[in-house]
PDB file of C-alpha atoms and ligand atoms in Angstrom:
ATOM      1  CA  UNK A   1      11.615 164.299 213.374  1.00 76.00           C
ATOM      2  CA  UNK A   2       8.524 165.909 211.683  1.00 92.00           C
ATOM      3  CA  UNK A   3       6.520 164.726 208.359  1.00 96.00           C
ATOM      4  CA  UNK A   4       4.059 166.009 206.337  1.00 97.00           C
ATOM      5  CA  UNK A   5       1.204 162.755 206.611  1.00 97.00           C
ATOM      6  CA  UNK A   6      -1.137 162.206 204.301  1.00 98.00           C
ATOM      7  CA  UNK A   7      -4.555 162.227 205.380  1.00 98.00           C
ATOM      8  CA  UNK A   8      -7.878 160.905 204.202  1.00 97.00           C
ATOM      9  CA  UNK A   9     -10.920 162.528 206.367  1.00 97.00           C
ATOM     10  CA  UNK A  10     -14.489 161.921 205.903  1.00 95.00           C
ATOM     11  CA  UNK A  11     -16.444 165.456 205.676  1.00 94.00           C
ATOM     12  CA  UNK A  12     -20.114 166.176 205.065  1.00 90.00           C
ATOM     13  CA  UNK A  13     -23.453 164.421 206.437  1.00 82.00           C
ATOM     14  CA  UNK A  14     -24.001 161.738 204.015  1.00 69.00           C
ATOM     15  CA  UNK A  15     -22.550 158.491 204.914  1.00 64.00           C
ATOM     16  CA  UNK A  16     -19.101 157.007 203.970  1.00 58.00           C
ATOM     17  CA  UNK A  17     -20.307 154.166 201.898  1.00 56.00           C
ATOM     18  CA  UNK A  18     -18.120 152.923 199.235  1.00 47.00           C
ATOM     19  CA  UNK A  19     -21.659 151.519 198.026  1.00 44.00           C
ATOM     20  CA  UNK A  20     -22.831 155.155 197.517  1.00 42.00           C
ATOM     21  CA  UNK A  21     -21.315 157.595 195.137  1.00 44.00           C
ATOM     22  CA  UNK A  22     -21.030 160.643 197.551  1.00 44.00           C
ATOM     23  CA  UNK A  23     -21.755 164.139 195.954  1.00 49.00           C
ATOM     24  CA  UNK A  24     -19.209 166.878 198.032  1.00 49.00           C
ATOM     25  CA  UNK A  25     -23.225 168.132 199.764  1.00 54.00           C
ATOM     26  CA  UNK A  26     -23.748 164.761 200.804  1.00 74.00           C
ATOM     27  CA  UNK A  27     -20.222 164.271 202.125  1.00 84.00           C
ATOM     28  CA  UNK A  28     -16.770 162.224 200.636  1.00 90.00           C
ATOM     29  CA  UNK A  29     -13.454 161.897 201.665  1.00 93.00           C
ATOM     30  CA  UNK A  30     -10.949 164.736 201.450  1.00 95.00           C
ATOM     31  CA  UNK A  31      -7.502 164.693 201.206  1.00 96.00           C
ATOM     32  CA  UNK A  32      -4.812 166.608 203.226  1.00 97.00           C
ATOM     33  CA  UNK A  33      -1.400 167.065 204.146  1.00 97.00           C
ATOM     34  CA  UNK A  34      -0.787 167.919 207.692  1.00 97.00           C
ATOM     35  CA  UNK A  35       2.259 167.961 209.481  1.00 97.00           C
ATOM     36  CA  UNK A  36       2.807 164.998 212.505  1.00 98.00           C
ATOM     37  CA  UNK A  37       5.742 165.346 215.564  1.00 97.00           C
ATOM     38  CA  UNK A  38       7.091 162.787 217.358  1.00 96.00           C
ATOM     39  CA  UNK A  39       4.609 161.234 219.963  1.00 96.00           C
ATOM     40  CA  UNK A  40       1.963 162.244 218.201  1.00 98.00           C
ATOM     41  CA  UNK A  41      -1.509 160.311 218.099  1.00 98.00           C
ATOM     42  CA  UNK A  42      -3.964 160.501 214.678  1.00 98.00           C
ATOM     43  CA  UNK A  43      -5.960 163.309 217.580  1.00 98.00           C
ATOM     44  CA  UNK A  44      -3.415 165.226 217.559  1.00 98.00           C
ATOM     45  CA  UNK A  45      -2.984 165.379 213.674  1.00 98.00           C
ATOM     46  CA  UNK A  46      -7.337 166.074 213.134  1.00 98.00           C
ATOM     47  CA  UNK A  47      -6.680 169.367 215.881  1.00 98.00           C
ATOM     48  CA  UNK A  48      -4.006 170.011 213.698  1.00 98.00           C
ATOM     49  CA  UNK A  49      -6.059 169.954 210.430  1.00 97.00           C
ATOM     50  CA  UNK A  50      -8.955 172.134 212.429  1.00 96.00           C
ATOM     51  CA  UNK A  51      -6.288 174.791 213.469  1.00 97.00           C
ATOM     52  CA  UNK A  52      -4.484 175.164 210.001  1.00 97.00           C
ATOM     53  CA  UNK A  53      -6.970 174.054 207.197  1.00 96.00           C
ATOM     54  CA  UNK A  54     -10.450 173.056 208.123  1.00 95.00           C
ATOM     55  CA  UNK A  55     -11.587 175.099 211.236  1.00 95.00           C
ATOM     56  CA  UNK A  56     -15.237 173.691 210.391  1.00 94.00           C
ATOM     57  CA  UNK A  57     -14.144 170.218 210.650  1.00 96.00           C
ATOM     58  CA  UNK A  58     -16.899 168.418 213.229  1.00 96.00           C
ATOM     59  CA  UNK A  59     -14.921 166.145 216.046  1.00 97.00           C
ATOM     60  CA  UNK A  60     -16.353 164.732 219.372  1.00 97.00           C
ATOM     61  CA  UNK A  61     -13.290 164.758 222.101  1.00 97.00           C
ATOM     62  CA  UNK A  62     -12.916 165.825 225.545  1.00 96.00           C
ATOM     63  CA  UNK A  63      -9.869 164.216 227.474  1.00 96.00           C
ATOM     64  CA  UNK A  64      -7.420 163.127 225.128  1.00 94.00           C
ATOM     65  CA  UNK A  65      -6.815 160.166 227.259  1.00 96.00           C
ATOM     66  CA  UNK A  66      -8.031 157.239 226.363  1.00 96.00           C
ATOM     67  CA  UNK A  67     -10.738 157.692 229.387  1.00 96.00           C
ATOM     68  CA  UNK A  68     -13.824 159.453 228.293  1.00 96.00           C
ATOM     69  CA  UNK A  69     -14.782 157.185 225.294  1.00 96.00           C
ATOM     70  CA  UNK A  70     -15.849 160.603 222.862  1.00 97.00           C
ATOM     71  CA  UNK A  71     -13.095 160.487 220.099  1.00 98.00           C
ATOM     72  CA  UNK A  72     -14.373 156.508 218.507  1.00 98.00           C
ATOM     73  CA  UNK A  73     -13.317 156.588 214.760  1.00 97.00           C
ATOM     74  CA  UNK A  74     -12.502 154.049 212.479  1.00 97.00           C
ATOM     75  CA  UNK A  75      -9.053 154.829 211.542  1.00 98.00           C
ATOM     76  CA  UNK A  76      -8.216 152.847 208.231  1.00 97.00           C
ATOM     77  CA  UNK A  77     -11.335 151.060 208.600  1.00 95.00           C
ATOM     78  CA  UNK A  78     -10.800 149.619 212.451  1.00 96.00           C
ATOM     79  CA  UNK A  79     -13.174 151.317 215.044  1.00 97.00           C
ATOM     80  CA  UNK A  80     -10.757 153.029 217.179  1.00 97.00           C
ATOM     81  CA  UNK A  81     -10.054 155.440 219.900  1.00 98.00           C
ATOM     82  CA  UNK A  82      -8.361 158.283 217.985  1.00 98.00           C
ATOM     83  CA  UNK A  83      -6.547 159.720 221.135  1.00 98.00           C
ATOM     84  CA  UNK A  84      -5.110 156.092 221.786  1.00 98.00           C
ATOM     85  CA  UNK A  85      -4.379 155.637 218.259  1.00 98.00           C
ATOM     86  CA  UNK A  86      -0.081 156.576 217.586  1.00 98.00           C
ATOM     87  CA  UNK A  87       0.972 157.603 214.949  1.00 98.00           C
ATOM     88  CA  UNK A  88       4.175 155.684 215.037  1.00 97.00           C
ATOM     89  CA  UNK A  89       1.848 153.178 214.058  1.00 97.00           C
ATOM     90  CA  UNK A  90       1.389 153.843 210.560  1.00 97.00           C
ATOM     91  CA  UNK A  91       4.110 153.943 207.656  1.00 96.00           C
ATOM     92  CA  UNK A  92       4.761 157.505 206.801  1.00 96.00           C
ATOM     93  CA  UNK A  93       4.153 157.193 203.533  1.00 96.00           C
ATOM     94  CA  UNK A  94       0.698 155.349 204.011  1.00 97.00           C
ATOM     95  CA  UNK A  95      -2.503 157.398 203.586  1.00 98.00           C
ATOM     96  CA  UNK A  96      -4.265 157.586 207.400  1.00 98.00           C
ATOM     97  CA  UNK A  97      -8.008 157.189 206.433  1.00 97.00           C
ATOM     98  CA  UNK A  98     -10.515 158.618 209.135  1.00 97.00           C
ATOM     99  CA  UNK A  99     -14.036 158.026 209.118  1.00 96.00           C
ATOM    100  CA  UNK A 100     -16.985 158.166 211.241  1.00 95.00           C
ATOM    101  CA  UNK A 101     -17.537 155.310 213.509  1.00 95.00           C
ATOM    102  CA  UNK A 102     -20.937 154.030 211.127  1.00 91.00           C
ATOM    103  CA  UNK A 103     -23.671 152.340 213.044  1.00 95.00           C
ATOM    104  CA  UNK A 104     -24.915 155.144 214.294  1.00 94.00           C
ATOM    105  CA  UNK A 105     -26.939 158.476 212.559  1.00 92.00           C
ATOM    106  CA  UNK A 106     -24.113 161.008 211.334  1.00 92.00           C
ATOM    107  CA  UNK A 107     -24.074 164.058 212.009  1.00 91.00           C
ATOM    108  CA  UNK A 108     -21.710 165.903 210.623  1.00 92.00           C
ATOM    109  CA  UNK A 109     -17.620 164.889 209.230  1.00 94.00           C
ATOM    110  CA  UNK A 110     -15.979 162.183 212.029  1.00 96.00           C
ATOM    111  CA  UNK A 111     -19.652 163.137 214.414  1.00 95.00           C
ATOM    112  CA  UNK A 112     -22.462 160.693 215.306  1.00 94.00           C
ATOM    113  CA  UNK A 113     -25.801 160.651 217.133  1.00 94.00           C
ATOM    114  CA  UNK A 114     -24.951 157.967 219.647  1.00 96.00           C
ATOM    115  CA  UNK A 115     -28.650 157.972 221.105  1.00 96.00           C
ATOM    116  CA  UNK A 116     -29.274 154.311 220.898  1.00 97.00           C
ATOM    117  CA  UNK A 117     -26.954 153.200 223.278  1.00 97.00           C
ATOM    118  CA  UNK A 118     -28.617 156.097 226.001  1.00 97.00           C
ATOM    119  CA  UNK A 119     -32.249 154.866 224.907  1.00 97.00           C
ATOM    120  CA  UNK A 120     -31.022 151.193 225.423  1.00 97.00           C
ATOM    121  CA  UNK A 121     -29.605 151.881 228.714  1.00 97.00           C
ATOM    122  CA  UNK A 122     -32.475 154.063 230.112  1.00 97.00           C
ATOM    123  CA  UNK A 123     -34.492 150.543 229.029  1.00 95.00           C
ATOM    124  CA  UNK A 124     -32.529 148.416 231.951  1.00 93.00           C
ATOM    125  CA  UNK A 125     -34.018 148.475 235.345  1.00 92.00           C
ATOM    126  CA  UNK A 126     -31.622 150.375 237.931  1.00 92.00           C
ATOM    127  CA  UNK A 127     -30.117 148.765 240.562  1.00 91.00           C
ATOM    128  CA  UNK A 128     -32.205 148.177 243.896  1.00 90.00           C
ATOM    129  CA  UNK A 129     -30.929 146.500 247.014  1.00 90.00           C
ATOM    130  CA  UNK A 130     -33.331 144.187 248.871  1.00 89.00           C
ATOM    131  CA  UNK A 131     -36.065 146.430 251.225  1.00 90.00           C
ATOM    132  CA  UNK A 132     -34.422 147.896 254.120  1.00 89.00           C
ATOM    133  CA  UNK A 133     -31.134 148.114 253.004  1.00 89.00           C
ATOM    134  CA  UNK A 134     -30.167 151.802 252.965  1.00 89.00           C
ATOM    135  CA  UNK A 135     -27.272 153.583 251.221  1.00 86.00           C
ATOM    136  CA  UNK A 136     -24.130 153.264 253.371  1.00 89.00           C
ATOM    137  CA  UNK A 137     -25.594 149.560 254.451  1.00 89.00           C
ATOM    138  CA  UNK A 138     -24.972 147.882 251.680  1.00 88.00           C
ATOM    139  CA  UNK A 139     -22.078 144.896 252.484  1.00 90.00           C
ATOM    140  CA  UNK A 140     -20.867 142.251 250.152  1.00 89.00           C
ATOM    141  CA  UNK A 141     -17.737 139.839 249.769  1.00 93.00           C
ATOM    142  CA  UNK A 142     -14.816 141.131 247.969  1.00 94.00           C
ATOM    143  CA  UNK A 143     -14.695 137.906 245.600  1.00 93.00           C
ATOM    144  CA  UNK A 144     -18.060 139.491 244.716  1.00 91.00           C
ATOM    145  CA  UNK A 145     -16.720 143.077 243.951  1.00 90.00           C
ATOM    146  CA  UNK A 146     -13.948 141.776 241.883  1.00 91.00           C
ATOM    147  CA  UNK A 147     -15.951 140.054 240.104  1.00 89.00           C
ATOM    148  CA  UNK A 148     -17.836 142.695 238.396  1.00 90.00           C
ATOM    149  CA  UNK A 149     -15.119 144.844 238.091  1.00 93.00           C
ATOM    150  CA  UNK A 150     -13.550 144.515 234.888  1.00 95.00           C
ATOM    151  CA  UNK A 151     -17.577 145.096 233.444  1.00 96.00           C
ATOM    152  CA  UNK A 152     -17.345 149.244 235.699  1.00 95.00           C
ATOM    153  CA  UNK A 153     -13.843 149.743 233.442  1.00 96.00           C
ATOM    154  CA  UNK A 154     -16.325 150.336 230.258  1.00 97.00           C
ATOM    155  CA  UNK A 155     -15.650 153.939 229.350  1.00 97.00           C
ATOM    156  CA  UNK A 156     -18.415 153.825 227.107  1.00 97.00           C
ATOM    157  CA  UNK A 157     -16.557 154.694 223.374  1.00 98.00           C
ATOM    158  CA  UNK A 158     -19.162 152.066 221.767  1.00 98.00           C
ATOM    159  CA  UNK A 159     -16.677 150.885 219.736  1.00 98.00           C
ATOM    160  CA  UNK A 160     -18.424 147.488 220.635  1.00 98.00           C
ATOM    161  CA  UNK A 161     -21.876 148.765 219.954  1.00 98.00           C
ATOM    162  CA  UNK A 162     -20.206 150.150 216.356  1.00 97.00           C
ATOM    163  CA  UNK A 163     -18.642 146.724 215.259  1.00 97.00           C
ATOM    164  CA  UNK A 164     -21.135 144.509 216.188  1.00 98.00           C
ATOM    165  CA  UNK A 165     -22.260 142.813 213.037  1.00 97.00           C
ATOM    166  CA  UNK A 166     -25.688 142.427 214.409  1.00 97.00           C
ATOM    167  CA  UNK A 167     -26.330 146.348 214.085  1.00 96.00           C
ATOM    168  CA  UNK A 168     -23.870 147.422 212.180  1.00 94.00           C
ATOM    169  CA  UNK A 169     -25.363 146.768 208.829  1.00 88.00           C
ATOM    170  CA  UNK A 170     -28.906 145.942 210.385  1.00 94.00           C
ATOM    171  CA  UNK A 171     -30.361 148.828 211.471  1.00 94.00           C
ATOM    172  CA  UNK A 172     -33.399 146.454 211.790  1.00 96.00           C
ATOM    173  CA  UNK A 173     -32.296 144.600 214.760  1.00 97.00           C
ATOM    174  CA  UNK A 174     -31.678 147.547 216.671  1.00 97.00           C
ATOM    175  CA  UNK A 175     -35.189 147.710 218.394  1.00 97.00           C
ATOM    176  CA  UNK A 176     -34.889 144.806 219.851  1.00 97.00           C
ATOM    177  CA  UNK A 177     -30.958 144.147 220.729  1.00 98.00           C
ATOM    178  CA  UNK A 178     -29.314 146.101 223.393  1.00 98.00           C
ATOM    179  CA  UNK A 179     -25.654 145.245 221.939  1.00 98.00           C
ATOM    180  CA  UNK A 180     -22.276 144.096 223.938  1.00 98.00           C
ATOM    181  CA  UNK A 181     -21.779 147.499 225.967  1.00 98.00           C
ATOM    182  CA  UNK A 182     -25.578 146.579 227.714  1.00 97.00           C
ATOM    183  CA  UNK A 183     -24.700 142.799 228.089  1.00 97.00           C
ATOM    184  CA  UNK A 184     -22.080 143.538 230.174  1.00 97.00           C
ATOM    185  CA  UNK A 185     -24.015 146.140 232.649  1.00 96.00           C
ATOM    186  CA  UNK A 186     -26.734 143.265 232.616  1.00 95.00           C
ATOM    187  CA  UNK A 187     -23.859 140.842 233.754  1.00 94.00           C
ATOM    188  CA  UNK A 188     -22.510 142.762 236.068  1.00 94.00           C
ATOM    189  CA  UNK A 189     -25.881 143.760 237.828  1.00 94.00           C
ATOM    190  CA  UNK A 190     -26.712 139.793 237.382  1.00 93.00           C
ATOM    191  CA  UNK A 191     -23.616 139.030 239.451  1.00 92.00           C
ATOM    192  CA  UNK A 192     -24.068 141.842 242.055  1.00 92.00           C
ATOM    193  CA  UNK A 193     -25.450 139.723 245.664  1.00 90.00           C
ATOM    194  CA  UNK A 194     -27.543 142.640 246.574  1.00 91.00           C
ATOM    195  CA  UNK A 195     -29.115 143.616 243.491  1.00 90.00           C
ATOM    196  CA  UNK A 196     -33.155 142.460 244.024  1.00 82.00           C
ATOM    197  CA  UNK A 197     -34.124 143.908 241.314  1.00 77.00           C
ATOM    198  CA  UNK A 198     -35.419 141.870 237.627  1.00 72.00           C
ATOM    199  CA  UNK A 199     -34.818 138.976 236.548  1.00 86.00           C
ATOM    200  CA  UNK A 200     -31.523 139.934 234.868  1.00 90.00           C
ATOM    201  CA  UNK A 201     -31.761 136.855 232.803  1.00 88.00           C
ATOM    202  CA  UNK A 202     -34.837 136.773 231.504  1.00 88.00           C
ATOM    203  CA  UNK A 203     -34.697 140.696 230.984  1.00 92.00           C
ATOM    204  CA  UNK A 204     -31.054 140.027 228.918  1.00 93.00           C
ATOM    205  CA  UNK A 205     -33.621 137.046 227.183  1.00 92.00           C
ATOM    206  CA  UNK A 206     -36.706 138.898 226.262  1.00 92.00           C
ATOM    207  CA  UNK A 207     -35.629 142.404 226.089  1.00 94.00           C
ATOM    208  CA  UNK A 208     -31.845 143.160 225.676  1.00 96.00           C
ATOM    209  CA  UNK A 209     -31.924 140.058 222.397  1.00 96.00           C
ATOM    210  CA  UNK A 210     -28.410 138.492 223.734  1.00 96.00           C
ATOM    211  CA  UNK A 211     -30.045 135.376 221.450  1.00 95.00           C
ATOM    212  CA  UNK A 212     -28.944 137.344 218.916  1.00 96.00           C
ATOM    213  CA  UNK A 213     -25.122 137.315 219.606  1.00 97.00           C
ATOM    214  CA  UNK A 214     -23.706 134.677 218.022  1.00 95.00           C
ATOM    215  CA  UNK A 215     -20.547 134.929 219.792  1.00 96.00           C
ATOM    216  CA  UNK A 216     -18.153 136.565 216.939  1.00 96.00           C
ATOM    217  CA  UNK A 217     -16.475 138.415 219.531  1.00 97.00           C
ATOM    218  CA  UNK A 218     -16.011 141.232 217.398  1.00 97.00           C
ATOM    219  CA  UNK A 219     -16.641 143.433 220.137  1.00 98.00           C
ATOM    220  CA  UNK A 220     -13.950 142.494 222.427  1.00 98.00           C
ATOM    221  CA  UNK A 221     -11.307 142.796 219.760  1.00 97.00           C
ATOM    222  CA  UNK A 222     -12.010 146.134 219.655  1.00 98.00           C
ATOM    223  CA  UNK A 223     -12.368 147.140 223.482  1.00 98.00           C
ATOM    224  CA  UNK A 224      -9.808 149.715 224.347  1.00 97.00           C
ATOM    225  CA  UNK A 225      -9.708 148.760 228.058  1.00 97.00           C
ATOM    226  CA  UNK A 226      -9.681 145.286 227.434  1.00 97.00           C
ATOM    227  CA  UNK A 227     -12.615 143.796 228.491  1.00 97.00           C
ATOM    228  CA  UNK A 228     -13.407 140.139 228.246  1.00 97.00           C
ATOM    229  CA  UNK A 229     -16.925 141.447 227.066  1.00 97.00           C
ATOM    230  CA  UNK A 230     -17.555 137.655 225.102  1.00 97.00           C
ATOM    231  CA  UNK A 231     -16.369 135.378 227.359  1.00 97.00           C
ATOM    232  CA  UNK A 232     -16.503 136.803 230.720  1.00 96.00           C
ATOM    233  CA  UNK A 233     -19.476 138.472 230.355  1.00 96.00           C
ATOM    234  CA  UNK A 234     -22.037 137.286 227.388  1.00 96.00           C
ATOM    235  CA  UNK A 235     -21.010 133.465 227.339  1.00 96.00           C
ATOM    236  CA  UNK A 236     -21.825 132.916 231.292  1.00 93.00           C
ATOM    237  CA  UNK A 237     -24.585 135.024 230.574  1.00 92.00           C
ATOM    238  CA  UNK A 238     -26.079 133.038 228.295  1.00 92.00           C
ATOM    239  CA  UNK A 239     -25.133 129.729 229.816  1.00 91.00           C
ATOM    240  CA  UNK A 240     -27.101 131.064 233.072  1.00 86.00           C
ATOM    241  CA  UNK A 241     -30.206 131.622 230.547  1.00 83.00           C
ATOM    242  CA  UNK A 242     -29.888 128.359 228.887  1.00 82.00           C
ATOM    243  CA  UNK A 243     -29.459 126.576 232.623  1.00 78.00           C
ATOM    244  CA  UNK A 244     -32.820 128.709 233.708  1.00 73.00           C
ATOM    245  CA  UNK A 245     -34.737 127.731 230.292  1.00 70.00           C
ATOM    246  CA  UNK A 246     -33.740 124.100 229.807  1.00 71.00           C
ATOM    247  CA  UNK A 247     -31.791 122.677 232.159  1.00 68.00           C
ATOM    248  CA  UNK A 248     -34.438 120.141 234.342  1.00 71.00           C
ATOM    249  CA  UNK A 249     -32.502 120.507 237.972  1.00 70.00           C
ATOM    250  CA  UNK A 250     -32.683 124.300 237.715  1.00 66.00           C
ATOM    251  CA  UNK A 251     -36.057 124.464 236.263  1.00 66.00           C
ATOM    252  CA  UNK A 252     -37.400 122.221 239.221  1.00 71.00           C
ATOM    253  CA  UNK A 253     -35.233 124.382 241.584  1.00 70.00           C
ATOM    254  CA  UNK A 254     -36.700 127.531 240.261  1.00 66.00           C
ATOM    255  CA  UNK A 255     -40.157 126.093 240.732  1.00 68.00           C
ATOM    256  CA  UNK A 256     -39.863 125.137 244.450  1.00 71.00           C
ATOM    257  CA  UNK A 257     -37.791 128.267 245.268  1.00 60.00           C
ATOM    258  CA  UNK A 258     -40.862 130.426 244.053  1.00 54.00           C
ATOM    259  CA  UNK A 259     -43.091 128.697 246.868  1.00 48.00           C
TER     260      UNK A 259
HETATM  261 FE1  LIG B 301     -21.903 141.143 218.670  1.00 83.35          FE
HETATM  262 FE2  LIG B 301     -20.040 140.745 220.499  1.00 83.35          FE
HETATM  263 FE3  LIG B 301     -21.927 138.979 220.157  1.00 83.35          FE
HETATM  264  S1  LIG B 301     -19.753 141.602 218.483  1.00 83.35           S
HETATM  265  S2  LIG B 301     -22.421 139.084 217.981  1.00 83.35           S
HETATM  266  S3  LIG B 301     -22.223 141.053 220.874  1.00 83.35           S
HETATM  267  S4  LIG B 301     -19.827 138.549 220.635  1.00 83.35           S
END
């Protein structure tokens, strides 16, 4: 059966800070009632609102299936995946607040300039197999490919990114930390046997800031395919940095290897 929800849906280009008193140029939330069917996920109900009240209404989306990471929102506060997000969920008589996802520049109503994470990837070195290993050559154990492949299910919603606490209200530390969804590609290329590129650690170190995650974990609550991003990913990464940087066996190791 059908309802008429009530909806709460951040519109403008100023920010959705309780901290700020919006002006309706700068942006604040408006309300609506829209109607909601059974099956329906809080996606359905903003094309809904565009196609019956606010055809202006700014929304980033493409597959509607919980696969191409565009529709991140925080949906009563919680960054989420809008398209994964059912409405069955809520209590139909709560008010369904949507707002953009906030660590990033907004654009426009539930759209953000999501730059940072492309500028912070373009920063990593590529992958490069050792010299003389061509395309089509490359063989490695499959302990080695499962290994990494939880970190190539990232679908790259930066929900992560959005609810870290080290950026999300410190638009200071973004220069020099890369943030969870760039841990994990540093991980993964860290565990790869042919990769001869960097220093993965010491890049993750001095460049990417992982010193700066204190291990809240925040982001892997909020991973919508379920990533281990903490504790299979940064933890052992930073336990390989701290073996590198202080432990005396690997430090002597490292020396005589280099010979
Ligand atoms: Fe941030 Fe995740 Fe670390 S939320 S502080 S990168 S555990």
């Amino acid at each position: 059966m059908g309802y008429q929800a009530k909806f709460r849906v951040w519109r403008g280009a100023g920010r959705p800070d309780e901290t700020i008193t919006a002006t309706e140029a700068d942006g604040a939330l408006h309300d609506y009632e829209v109607e909601v069917n059974e099956g329906e996920v809080v996606l359905d109900v903003i094309h809904r609102l565009q196609q019956t009240q606010t055809p202006d209404l700014a929304v980033r989306w493409n597959c509607k299936a919980g696969k191409c990471g565009s529709c991140s929102a925080e949906v009563n506060g919680k960054p989420r995946l809008m398209c994964m997000t059912r409405m069955s969920t809520f209590d139909e008589a709560e008010t369904v607040t949507v707002t953009p996802i906030r660590t990033f520049p907004l654009i426009r109503d539930l759209v953000t300039d999501v730059s940072y994470n492309y500028e912070k990837a373009r920063e990593m070195p590529a992958f490069a197999p050792p010299p003389g290993v061509e395309p089509g050559e490359y063989r490695m154990q499959q302990v080695d490919v499962e290994r990494s492949q939880e970190f190539r299910k990232c679908i790259e919603c930066f929900l992560c990114q959005n609810t870290c606490h080290v950026v999300r209200d410190h638009e200071e530390n973004k220069p020099e930390f890369s943030g969870p969804r760039l841990f994990i590609r540093a991980a993964e290329l860290d565990m790869h046997p042919l990769d001869d590129r960097a220093d993965r650690k010491e890049f993750a170190q001095a460049e990417q800031g992982i010193g700066y995650c204190n291990i809240t974990k925040c982001c892997s609550e909020v991973c919508p395919e379920h990533i281990h991003i903490t504790d299979n990913a940064i933890i052992p990464m930073k336990e390989r940095v701290v073996d590198r940087k202080y432990d005396p066996i690997t430090w002597l190791g490292s020396k005589i290897g280099r010979r």
